[in-house]
Tab-separated table of C-alpha atoms and ligand atoms in Angstrom:
chain	number	residue	atom	x	y	z
Z	1	MET	CA	67.894	-30.267	36.944
Z	2	SER	CA	69.691	-31.437	39.788
Z	3	SER	CA	71.184	-34.981	38.548
Z	4	SER	CA	72.416	-36.160	42.535
Z	5	GLN	CA	68.022	-35.740	42.829
Z	6	THR	CA	66.415	-39.433	43.696
Z	7	LYS	CA	65.507	-40.899	40.330
Z	8	ARG	CA	61.387	-41.252	40.375
Z	9	PRO	CA	60.380	-43.945	38.021
Z	10	LEU	CA	56.651	-43.625	36.718
Z	11	SER	CA	54.828	-45.909	34.499
Z	12	SER	CA	51.983	-44.824	32.027
Z	13	ALA	CA	48.981	-47.793	30.996
Z	14	LYS	CA	46.633	-48.128	28.579
Z	15	THR	CA	44.300	-45.549	29.167
Z	16	GLY	CA	41.383	-45.171	25.955
Z	17	PRO	CA	40.081	-42.445	24.761
Z	18	ILE	CA	41.326	-38.756	25.885
Z	19	SER	CA	39.482	-35.256	25.724
Z	20	GLY	CA	40.549	-31.649	27.420
Z	21	ASP	CA	40.158	-28.250	26.332
Z	22	ILE	CA	44.467	-26.962	27.565
Z	23	ARG	CA	46.817	-24.870	27.881
Z	24	VAL	CA	50.427	-26.150	28.202
Z	25	PRO	CA	53.322	-23.413	29.050
Z	26	GLY	CA	55.284	-22.067	27.428
Z	27	ASP	CA	57.716	-21.885	24.347
Z	28	LYS	CA	61.100	-22.522	25.791
Z	29	SER	CA	62.544	-20.962	23.749
Z	30	ILE	CA	61.158	-18.286	23.765
Z	31	SER	CA	61.098	-17.408	26.614
Z	32	HIS	CA	64.702	-18.086	27.212
Z	33	ARG	CA	65.479	-15.351	24.497
Z	34	SER	CA	62.610	-13.551	26.247
Z	35	LEU	CA	65.467	-13.141	29.408
Z	36	MET	CA	68.057	-13.002	27.548
Z	37	PHE	CA	66.948	-10.333	25.080
Z	38	GLY	CA	64.920	-8.507	28.051
Z	39	GLY	CA	68.354	-8.107	30.232
Z	40	LEU	CA	70.432	-6.241	26.622
Z	41	ALA	CA	67.542	-3.828	26.313
Z	42	ILE	CA	66.636	-0.265	27.453
Z	43	GLY	CA	64.345	-0.142	29.609
Z	44	THR	CA	62.007	-2.545	31.348
Z	45	THR	CA	60.657	-5.641	29.455
Z	46	LYS	CA	57.071	-7.334	30.447
Z	47	VAL	CA	57.249	-11.364	29.531
Z	48	THR	CA	53.520	-12.941	30.016
Z	49	GLY	CA	52.948	-16.632	29.636
Z	50	LEU	CA	56.925	-16.936	29.892
Z	51	LEU	CA	58.018	-20.794	30.726
Z	52	GLU	CA	58.794	-21.708	35.075
Z	53	GLY	CA	60.666	-25.101	33.639
Z	54	GLU	CA	64.211	-25.284	34.802
Z	55	ASP	CA	66.121	-24.283	31.685
Z	56	VAL	CA	64.308	-21.106	31.675
Z	57	LEU	CA	64.880	-20.675	35.880
Z	58	ALA	CA	68.176	-21.147	35.112
Z	59	THR	CA	69.048	-18.999	31.806
Z	60	ALA	CA	66.862	-15.568	34.484
Z	61	ASP	CA	69.462	-16.313	37.139
Z	62	ALA	CA	72.009	-15.672	35.094
Z	63	MET	CA	70.679	-12.425	33.504
Z	64	ARG	CA	70.641	-11.458	37.196
Z	65	LYS	CA	74.098	-12.280	37.874
Z	66	LEU	CA	74.999	-10.747	34.382
Z	67	GLY	CA	73.305	-7.428	36.503
Z	68	ALA	CA	69.881	-7.218	35.400
Z	69	THR	CA	67.034	-6.770	37.441
Z	70	VAL	CA	64.552	-10.489	36.793
Z	71	THR	CA	61.100	-10.328	39.032
Z	72	ARG	CA	58.216	-12.744	39.142
Z	73	ASP	CA	54.891	-11.161	40.841
Z	74	GLU	CA	52.602	-13.330	41.900
Z	75	ASP	CA	50.208	-14.054	39.077
Z	76	GLY	CA	53.592	-15.223	37.731
Z	77	THR	CA	53.790	-11.876	35.376
Z	78	TRP	CA	58.233	-11.733	34.679
Z	79	HIS	CA	59.460	-7.908	34.585
Z	80	VAL	CA	63.055	-7.501	33.555
Z	81	THR	CA	65.278	-4.609	33.439
Z	82	GLY	CA	68.085	-5.152	31.303
Z	83	VAL	CA	71.359	-3.347	31.983
Z	84	GLY	CA	71.419	-2.047	28.204
Z	85	VAL	CA	74.274	-4.466	25.306
Z	86	GLY	CA	78.102	-3.664	26.269
Z	87	ALA	CA	77.067	-3.328	29.937
Z	88	LEU	CA	76.915	-6.637	31.545
Z	89	ARG	CA	78.650	-7.999	35.001
Z	90	GLU	CA	81.122	-9.834	35.863
Z	91	PRO	CA	79.765	-12.285	37.464
Z	92	ASP	CA	80.693	-13.733	40.823
Z	93	SER	CA	79.833	-17.210	40.683
Z	94	VAL	CA	79.662	-19.896	38.155
Z	95	ILE	CA	76.862	-19.977	36.537
Z	96	ASP	CA	74.767	-23.432	36.519
Z	97	MET	CA	72.865	-23.876	33.279
Z	98	GLY	CA	70.829	-26.850	34.840
Z	99	ASN	CA	70.287	-28.963	31.244
Z	100	ALA	CA	69.742	-26.518	29.016
Z	101	GLY	CA	72.075	-26.042	25.692
Z	102	THR	CA	70.121	-23.216	24.199
Z	103	GLY	CA	70.316	-21.968	27.639
Z	104	ILE	CA	74.634	-22.730	27.964
Z	105	ARG	CA	75.181	-21.391	23.962
Z	106	LEU	CA	73.179	-18.833	23.715
Z	107	MET	CA	74.906	-16.979	27.094
Z	108	ALA	CA	78.035	-18.132	25.413
Z	109	GLY	CA	76.708	-15.976	22.514
Z	110	ILE	CA	76.265	-13.185	24.755
Z	111	VAL	CA	78.930	-12.415	27.163
Z	112	ALA	CA	81.392	-13.447	24.514
Z	113	THR	CA	81.807	-10.399	22.654
Z	114	HIS	CA	81.488	-8.779	26.970
Z	115	PRO	CA	85.195	-7.685	28.320
Z	116	ILE	CA	84.249	-10.544	31.466
Z	117	THR	CA	85.653	-14.069	32.062
Z	118	THR	CA	82.340	-15.862	33.124
Z	119	PHE	CA	82.181	-19.681	33.987
Z	120	PHE	CA	78.746	-21.857	32.712
Z	121	THR	CA	78.335	-25.325	34.414
Z	122	GLY	CA	75.452	-27.907	34.232
Z	123	ASP	CA	74.143	-30.976	34.765
Z	124	ALA	CA	75.580	-34.401	33.818
Z	125	SER	CA	72.994	-34.073	30.787
Z	126	LEU	CA	75.515	-30.593	29.426
Z	127	CYS	CA	78.226	-31.709	30.858
Z	128	LYS	CA	77.936	-34.233	28.223
Z	129	ARG	CA	77.134	-32.186	25.305
Z	130	PRO	CA	79.989	-30.299	23.430
Z	131	MET	CA	80.268	-26.987	23.102
Z	132	GLY	CA	83.216	-26.837	19.851
Z	133	ARG	CA	80.081	-25.700	17.771
Z	134	VAL	CA	79.343	-22.686	19.509
Z	135	ALA	CA	82.918	-21.634	20.873
Z	136	ASP	CA	85.275	-22.322	16.553
Z	137	PRO	CA	82.879	-19.317	15.828
Z	138	LEU	CA	82.838	-16.822	19.358
Z	139	SER	CA	86.099	-17.510	17.995
Z	140	LYS	CA	86.449	-15.693	15.520
Z	141	PHE	CA	85.764	-12.968	16.722
Z	142	GLY	CA	88.379	-12.713	19.186
Z	143	ALA	CA	86.844	-14.457	22.476
Z	144	GLN	CA	88.564	-17.547	24.820
Z	145	PHE	CA	87.151	-20.640	25.601
Z	146	ILE	CA	87.754	-23.302	28.209
Z	147	THR	CA	86.368	-26.134	28.578
Z	148	ARG	CA	86.205	-30.114	29.943
Z	149	ASP	CA	86.999	-33.648	27.313
Z	150	ARG	CA	87.250	-31.901	23.883
Z	151	GLY	CA	84.551	-28.591	24.058
Z	152	ARG	CA	82.018	-29.945	27.188
Z	153	PRO	CA	81.540	-27.536	30.198
Z	154	PRO	CA	82.379	-26.888	32.693
Z	155	MET	CA	83.454	-23.814	30.311
Z	156	ALA	CA	85.075	-20.791	30.768
Z	157	VAL	CA	84.618	-17.267	28.701
Z	158	ILE	CA	86.063	-15.439	28.611
Z	159	GLY	CA	85.030	-12.353	26.155
Z	160	THR	CA	86.924	-9.431	24.117
Z	161	ASP	CA	86.095	-5.751	24.272
Z	162	GLU	CA	87.859	-5.924	20.822
Z	163	ALA	CA	85.284	-8.127	19.097
Z	164	LYS	CA	85.760	-8.832	15.180
Z	165	PRO	CA	82.622	-8.960	12.874
Z	166	VAL	CA	82.341	-12.540	11.554
Z	167	THR	CA	80.863	-13.679	8.805
Z	168	TYR	CA	79.928	-17.803	9.382
Z	169	THR	CA	79.366	-20.051	7.144
Z	170	LEU	CA	76.780	-23.606	9.473
Z	171	PRO	CA	78.223	-26.579	9.450
Z	172	MET	CA	74.775	-28.216	10.514
Z	173	ALA	CA	71.083	-26.833	11.066
Z	174	SER	CA	71.290	-25.458	14.644
Z	175	ALA	CA	69.213	-22.165	16.148
Z	176	GLN	CA	71.707	-22.509	19.091
Z	177	VAL	CA	74.649	-22.097	17.357
Z	178	LYS	CA	73.498	-19.280	14.414
Z	179	SER	CA	71.713	-17.437	17.950
Z	180	ALA	CA	75.256	-17.052	19.577
Z	181	VAL	CA	76.732	-15.821	16.224
Z	182	MET	CA	74.174	-13.552	16.186
Z	183	LEU	CA	74.105	-12.505	20.037
Z	184	ALA	CA	77.713	-12.047	19.953
Z	185	GLY	CA	77.303	-9.794	17.393
Z	186	LEU	CA	75.117	-7.296	19.363
Z	187	ASN	CA	78.082	-6.279	20.812
Z	188	THR	CA	80.199	-5.513	17.780
Z	189	THR	CA	81.398	-3.168	15.860
Z	190	GLY	CA	80.446	-4.157	12.310
Z	191	THR	CA	78.111	-6.360	9.957
Z	192	THR	CA	77.926	-9.657	11.771
Z	193	THR	CA	77.112	-12.977	8.846
Z	194	VAL	CA	75.536	-16.241	9.662
Z	195	ILE	CA	74.522	-18.349	6.277
Z	196	GLU	CA	73.032	-20.876	7.316
Z	197	PRO	CA	71.844	-23.962	4.439
Z	198	LYS	CA	69.217	-25.419	6.174
Z	199	PRO	CA	66.620	-22.577	7.685
Z	200	SER	CA	66.819	-23.867	11.800
Z	201	ARG	CA	63.873	-21.595	13.526
Z	202	ASP	CA	64.359	-18.124	13.454
Z	203	HIS	CA	62.521	-16.627	16.678
Z	204	THR	CA	65.951	-14.841	17.499
Z	205	GLU	CA	65.698	-12.999	14.067
Z	206	ARG	CA	62.334	-11.546	15.085
Z	207	MET	CA	62.149	-11.043	18.437
Z	208	LEU	CA	65.171	-9.583	18.054
Z	209	ARG	CA	63.381	-6.806	15.642
Z	210	HIS	CA	60.345	-6.454	18.469
Z	211	PHE	CA	63.689	-5.171	20.209
Z	212	GLY	CA	63.900	-2.566	17.999
Z	213	VAL	CA	67.565	-4.402	16.356
Z	214	ASP	CA	67.480	-4.205	12.494
Z	215	VAL	CA	67.574	-7.877	11.717
Z	216	ASP	CA	68.230	-8.195	7.140
Z	217	VAL	CA	67.317	-12.050	6.157
Z	218	LYS	CA	67.235	-13.070	3.090
Z	219	VAL	CA	66.638	-15.963	1.311
Z	220	ASN	CA	68.791	-17.892	-0.688
Z	221	ASP	CA	68.993	-20.186	-4.198
Z	222	ASP	CA	69.741	-23.017	-2.228
Z	223	GLY	CA	66.720	-22.345	0.423
Z	224	GLY	CA	69.019	-21.705	2.742
Z	225	ARG	CA	69.283	-17.853	4.556
Z	226	THR	CA	71.723	-14.989	5.156
Z	227	VAL	CA	71.023	-13.718	8.428
Z	228	SER	CA	73.678	-10.164	9.774
Z	229	LEU	CA	72.641	-7.673	12.145
Z	230	THR	CA	75.442	-4.590	12.184
Z	231	GLY	CA	76.537	-3.426	15.909
Z	232	PRO	CA	76.596	-2.444	18.043
Z	233	VAL	CA	73.379	-2.069	18.310
Z	234	GLU	CA	71.174	-0.119	21.374
Z	235	MET	CA	67.906	-2.715	22.401
Z	236	LYS	CA	64.603	-1.388	23.745
Z	237	ALA	CA	62.545	-3.385	26.152
Z	238	ALA	CA	59.839	-4.777	24.394
Z	239	ASP	CA	57.020	-6.286	26.596
Z	240	ILE	CA	56.174	-10.669	25.195
Z	241	VAL	CA	53.456	-12.675	25.143
Z	242	VAL	CA	55.134	-15.881	25.086
Z	243	PRO	CA	53.352	-18.700	23.333
Z	244	THR	CA	52.744	-22.155	24.395
Z	245	ASP	CA	54.499	-24.292	22.948
Z	246	PRO	CA	54.931	-27.224	19.983
Z	247	SER	CA	57.168	-29.227	21.421
Z	248	SER	CA	55.139	-28.991	24.216
Z	249	ALA	CA	52.020	-30.346	22.251
Z	250	ALA	CA	52.899	-32.881	20.948
Z	251	PHE	CA	52.725	-35.533	22.950
Z	252	PRO	CA	48.713	-34.330	24.352
Z	253	MET	CA	48.257	-34.467	20.001
Z	254	VAL	CA	49.955	-38.034	19.357
Z	255	ALA	CA	48.241	-39.167	22.729
Z	256	ALA	CA	45.154	-38.122	21.119
Z	257	LEU	CA	45.566	-39.609	17.287
Z	258	ILE	CA	46.781	-42.803	19.413
Z	259	ASN	CA	43.937	-43.165	21.489
Z	260	PRO	CA	40.970	-43.522	19.450
Z	261	ASP	CA	37.353	-41.569	19.678
Z	262	SER	CA	40.074	-38.612	21.793
Z	263	HIS	CA	39.368	-35.177	21.386
Z	264	VAL	CA	41.748	-32.619	22.971
Z	265	THR	CA	42.127	-28.078	21.310
Z	266	ILE	CA	45.090	-27.025	22.845
Z	267	ARG	CA	45.263	-22.986	22.801
Z	268	ASP	CA	47.768	-20.888	21.506
Z	269	VAL	CA	50.124	-22.757	20.017
Z	270	CYS	CA	52.708	-21.091	18.381
Z	271	LEU	CA	51.931	-21.714	14.924
Z	272	ASN	CA	56.296	-20.146	13.545
Z	273	PRO	CA	56.196	-21.909	10.197
Z	274	LEU	CA	60.678	-23.366	11.937
Z	275	ARG	CA	58.585	-25.405	14.117
Z	276	THR	CA	54.960	-27.413	12.695
Z	277	GLY	CA	57.016	-30.312	11.423
Z	278	LEU	CA	54.862	-32.285	12.842
Z	279	ILE	CA	51.818	-31.266	13.212
Z	280	THR	CA	52.931	-31.192	9.081
Z	281	THR	CA	53.897	-34.670	9.273
Z	282	LEU	CA	50.521	-35.855	11.431
Z	283	ILE	CA	48.870	-35.221	9.177
Z	284	GLU	CA	50.707	-36.673	6.628
Z	285	MET	CA	50.178	-39.387	7.962
Z	286	GLY	CA	45.948	-38.983	7.847
Z	287	GLY	CA	46.216	-37.627	11.813
Z	288	ASP	CA	42.808	-35.737	12.454
Z	289	ILE	CA	43.996	-31.898	13.025
Z	290	THR	CA	43.098	-29.154	13.286
Z	291	ILE	CA	44.007	-24.991	13.045
Z	292	THR	CA	41.939	-22.989	14.045
Z	293	ASN	CA	41.962	-19.246	15.534
Z	294	GLU	CA	45.739	-17.662	13.391
Z	295	ARG	CA	46.036	-14.469	14.728
Z	296	GLU	CA	49.474	-13.035	15.304
Z	297	GLU	CA	51.524	-12.021	18.442
Z	298	ALA	CA	54.863	-10.368	19.441
Z	299	GLY	CA	56.108	-11.051	15.956
Z	300	GLU	CA	54.904	-15.025	16.214
Z	301	THR	CA	51.940	-16.340	14.021
Z	302	ILE	CA	49.585	-18.806	17.173
Z	303	GLY	CA	46.270	-20.480	16.467
Z	304	ASP	CA	44.556	-23.497	18.728
Z	305	LEU	CA	45.456	-27.192	17.150
Z	306	VAL	CA	41.657	-29.352	17.433
Z	307	VAL	CA	43.136	-32.776	17.663
Z	308	THR	CA	41.085	-36.466	17.309
Z	309	GLY	CA	41.425	-39.855	17.590
Z	310	LYS	CA	39.478	-40.819	14.800
Z	311	ASN	CA	41.726	-41.913	11.916
Z	312	ARG	CA	44.165	-44.176	12.116
Z	313	LEU	CA	47.935	-42.942	11.105
Z	314	LYS	CA	49.884	-44.334	8.216
Z	315	GLY	CA	53.071	-44.871	7.829
Z	316	ILE	CA	55.369	-42.706	5.338
Z	317	VAL	CA	59.016	-41.651	4.969
Z	318	VAL	CA	59.555	-38.478	6.667
Z	319	PRO	CA	61.668	-36.713	4.724
Z	320	ALA	CA	65.278	-35.708	5.623
Z	321	GLU	CA	64.855	-31.268	4.878
Z	322	ARG	CA	61.522	-31.198	7.424
Z	323	ALA	CA	64.516	-32.541	10.404
Z	324	PRO	CA	65.523	-28.816	11.464
Z	325	SER	CA	61.343	-28.254	12.106
Z	326	MET	CA	60.440	-30.271	14.100
Z	327	ILE	CA	64.131	-31.243	15.718
Z	328	ASP	CA	62.827	-32.448	18.753
Z	329	GLU	CA	59.563	-33.514	18.417
Z	330	TYR	CA	60.886	-36.540	16.318
Z	331	PRO	CA	61.156	-38.970	19.660
Z	332	VAL	CA	57.174	-38.648	20.031
Z	333	LEU	CA	57.218	-39.225	16.468
Z	334	ALA	CA	58.233	-42.294	16.811
Z	335	VAL	CA	55.482	-42.936	19.546
Z	336	ALA	CA	52.929	-42.331	17.175
Z	337	ALA	CA	54.329	-44.604	13.849
Z	338	ALA	CA	54.726	-47.307	16.263
Z	339	TYR	CA	51.095	-47.045	16.388
Z	340	ALA	CA	50.785	-45.800	12.585
Z	341	GLU	CA	49.587	-48.452	9.917
Z	342	GLY	CA	52.898	-49.573	7.770
Z	343	GLU	CA	56.801	-48.306	8.078
Z	344	THR	CA	57.774	-45.034	8.785
Z	345	ARG	CA	61.220	-44.132	7.550
Z	346	MET	CA	61.951	-40.436	9.313
Z	347	CYS	CA	65.683	-39.200	7.377
Z	348	ASP	CA	68.799	-37.714	9.037
Z	349	LEU	CA	68.360	-37.800	12.234
Z	350	GLU	CA	71.894	-37.262	13.429
Z	351	GLU	CA	71.734	-33.871	15.147
Z	352	LEU	CA	69.668	-36.641	17.477
Z	353	ARG	CA	72.952	-37.951	18.313
Z	354	VAL	CA	74.351	-34.342	20.046
Z	355	LYS	CA	71.034	-32.995	22.421
Z	356	GLU	CA	69.360	-33.818	26.250
Z	357	SER	CA	70.374	-37.949	25.591
Z	358	ASP	CA	71.607	-40.025	21.941
Z	359	ARG	CA	68.154	-39.255	21.270
Z	360	LEU	CA	68.419	-41.731	18.036
Z	361	ALA	CA	69.220	-45.122	20.453
Z	362	ALA	CA	67.891	-43.688	23.661
Z	363	VAL	CA	64.839	-43.833	21.396
Z	364	ALA	CA	65.534	-47.160	20.149
Z	365	ALA	CA	66.409	-49.129	23.129
Z	366	GLY	CA	63.013	-47.522	24.903
Z	367	LEU	CA	61.323	-49.305	21.085
Z	368	GLU	CA	63.155	-51.805	21.701
Z	369	ALA	CA	62.110	-52.555	25.567
Z	370	ASN	CA	58.425	-52.409	24.427
Z	371	GLY	CA	58.599	-54.736	21.821
Z	372	VAL	CA	58.452	-51.844	19.039
Z	373	ILE	CA	59.597	-52.966	15.779
Z	374	HIS	CA	63.065	-50.753	15.005
Z	375	ARG	CA	65.637	-50.446	13.078
Z	376	ILE	CA	68.276	-47.711	11.814
Z	377	GLU	CA	70.033	-47.121	9.071
Z	378	GLY	CA	72.763	-44.860	8.126
Z	379	ASP	CA	71.177	-41.401	10.318
Z	380	ASP	CA	67.606	-42.570	9.726
Z	381	LEU	CA	65.149	-44.476	12.317
Z	382	ILE	CA	62.324	-47.070	10.346
Z	383	VAL	CA	59.034	-48.432	12.860
Z	384	THR	CA	56.426	-50.744	11.651
Z	385	GLY	CA	53.772	-50.106	13.250
Z	386	GLY	CA	50.823	-52.239	15.629
Z	387	VAL	CA	49.858	-52.999	17.757
Z	388	VAL	CA	52.675	-51.719	20.989
Z	389	PRO	CA	53.102	-54.645	23.284
Z	390	GLY	CA	54.150	-52.761	26.288
Z	391	GLY	CA	55.970	-54.014	29.311
Z	392	GLY	CA	59.569	-52.062	29.303
Z	393	MET	CA	61.036	-50.029	31.141
Z	394	VAL	CA	62.977	-46.974	29.905
Z	395	GLU	CA	65.501	-45.207	30.153
Z	396	THR	CA	65.331	-41.274	29.712
Z	397	HIS	CA	68.450	-40.477	30.331
Z	398	LEU	CA	67.891	-37.485	32.456
Z	399	ASP	CA	66.770	-36.690	29.112
Z	400	HIS	CA	62.657	-34.271	29.700
Z	401	ARG	CA	61.362	-36.005	25.978
Z	402	ILE	CA	62.428	-39.400	25.779
Z	403	ALA	CA	60.299	-39.538	29.585
Z	404	MET	CA	57.244	-37.729	28.049
Z	405	SER	CA	57.606	-39.879	24.554
Z	406	PHE	CA	57.647	-43.267	26.144
Z	407	LEU	CA	54.950	-41.853	28.279
Z	408	VAL	CA	52.649	-41.429	25.356
Z	409	LEU	CA	53.825	-44.099	23.813
Z	410	GLY	CA	52.452	-46.980	27.017
Z	411	LEU	CA	49.114	-44.803	27.313
Z	412	GLY	CA	48.207	-47.659	23.924
Z	413	ALA	CA	50.360	-50.149	24.783
Z	414	GLU	CA	48.878	-53.910	26.138
Z	415	LYS	CA	50.934	-53.493	29.029
Z	416	PRO	CA	52.017	-50.567	30.809
Z	417	VAL	CA	55.647	-48.514	29.873
Z	418	ALA	CA	57.663	-47.503	31.788
Z	419	VAL	CA	60.356	-44.932	32.319
Z	420	ASP	CA	62.857	-45.284	35.257
Z	421	ASP	CA	63.024	-41.269	35.605
Z	422	ALA	CA	60.166	-38.187	35.117
Z	423	ASN	CA	61.744	-36.056	37.364
Z	424	PRO	CA	63.506	-34.217	33.987
Z	425	ILE	CA	59.957	-34.028	32.853
Z	426	ALA	CA	60.230	-30.441	35.099
Z	427	THR	CA	63.014	-28.478	32.761
Z	428	SER	CA	60.709	-27.204	29.240
Z	429	PHE	CA	56.569	-28.980	30.931
Z	430	PRO	CA	56.177	-28.991	34.903
Z	431	ASN	CA	52.129	-29.869	35.207
Z	432	PHE	CA	53.110	-32.810	31.977
Z	433	GLU	CA	51.024	-35.459	34.582
Z	434	LYS	CA	48.261	-33.128	35.924
Z	435	LEU	CA	47.542	-32.080	32.930
Z	436	MET	CA	47.094	-35.078	30.814
Z	437	GLY	CA	46.238	-37.075	33.806
Z	438	GLU	CA	42.608	-34.145	33.973
Z	439	MET	CA	42.611	-35.939	30.402
Z	440	GLY	CA	42.028	-38.908	31.428
Z	441	ALA	CA	46.072	-40.489	30.701
Z	442	LYS	CA	46.715	-43.028	33.717
Z	443	PHE	CA	50.094	-42.599	35.224
Z	444	ALA	CA	51.098	-44.555	38.261
Z	445	LEU	CA	54.823	-44.337	40.261
Z	446	HIS	CA	56.678	-47.476	39.085
Z	447	SER	CA	58.027	-49.481	42.176
G	501	S3P	C1	66.672	-24.912	19.816
G	501	S3P	C2	66.784	-25.367	19.183
G	501	S3P	C3	67.282	-26.301	18.689
G	501	S3P	C4	66.437	-27.166	19.679
G	501	S3P	C5	66.296	-27.140	21.491
G	501	S3P	C6	65.948	-25.346	21.666
G	501	S3P	C7	66.272	-23.096	20.367
G	501	S3P	O1	68.735	-27.083	19.544
G	501	S3P	O2	67.200	-28.750	19.811
G	501	S3P	O3	65.918	-27.930	21.604
G	501	S3P	O4	65.523	-22.480	21.248
G	501	S3P	O5	66.586	-22.985	19.360
G	501	S3P	P1	69.322	-26.574	17.423
G	501	S3P	O6	69.596	-25.640	17.593
G	501	S3P	O7	71.131	-27.412	18.483
G	501	S3P	O8	69.061	-27.683	16.584
């Protein structure tokens, strides 16, 4: 999103039960990848259910600048005609990835092993985020990087046409870094290997296979994974049906759980086991969530979620190992914890400090402003639940998930909760206010 846009303060107020049978927008991770991989494949990929949020639209523009043809039918079906791995053209202008960390990091991997120079920039949030985590392994292929402020965008990537294959052990659990390395491997002669000590979302591995790439995944003795592919590869166009985003489903899900007598069905949600940590956690907290209609589509597990507010949530300890499977869901889990009986401890949230904002700090500040008892111990966040006083103003720091999480907090609070800027919501969940409003959520422009 544009950081020069005027802020749009919004507040939410105690709502009572919410109900509805809804579809949230398409999964952001899968949407980005469908456009990128479609643009690298030979032939035309049809994509249905694409998330038409600002982050993904930035990726569509990026792929166009690199030579792919990306179009949208009136009914919302997208078509991507690829140029083939190795045949991207040098963009003639700077690529603006907006707010999208996934966009810039995966694109960096793609262009690193093409003989072109690409300039990336982004909004004020993206320009604070560390790119060294991709620049370091991608430099080993032979690419060169120029960044400002010790690894922040704007960033120039000088790609190599003599890429050397790399074996890389991830220093942090990150699907973005894993994917950047795998994507650089597509146009590299030889075998590229990524070892991840803690498994992170595997949409890249699944979707590359769907496009005809032989991706080898081994489960290691310590529970981590070794992922490898041998390039150069040829990718064949393959249609994608994008499931709905579990990270967006999280907001109506928590809204239903904290408002007794709520009943919400959320359709066609991506239930990839590396994305379902929040569902596991909320069920452990006593939440009434049922999965129905489970099925497979384009290499991903999909199902419907039926959520009611009939049980009061209870505080639990959320183990560190679960963090990669729910990394984007901690802000809204902190909201659920604010309404739960007792203490919820969320362990090892270090990675939250380098998201669209420093989410650990932003969540703590938002809880503080609304009278929720909490503390940070090392990288753990501990929230004590009960009646939520509300009445506070929350700074969103250009972070869509901070904005949506605190708007959900207000739906059960004694006094309305305001966020200073609802604009960032458009990056991932453009119809959030409308969809939640139709289910009974009370939102109002805040002056
Ligand atoms: C994503 C990976 C995660 C997540 C992000 C999307 C992806 O980031 O937070 O929203 O699509 O690969 P990290 O890989 O940095 O954990």
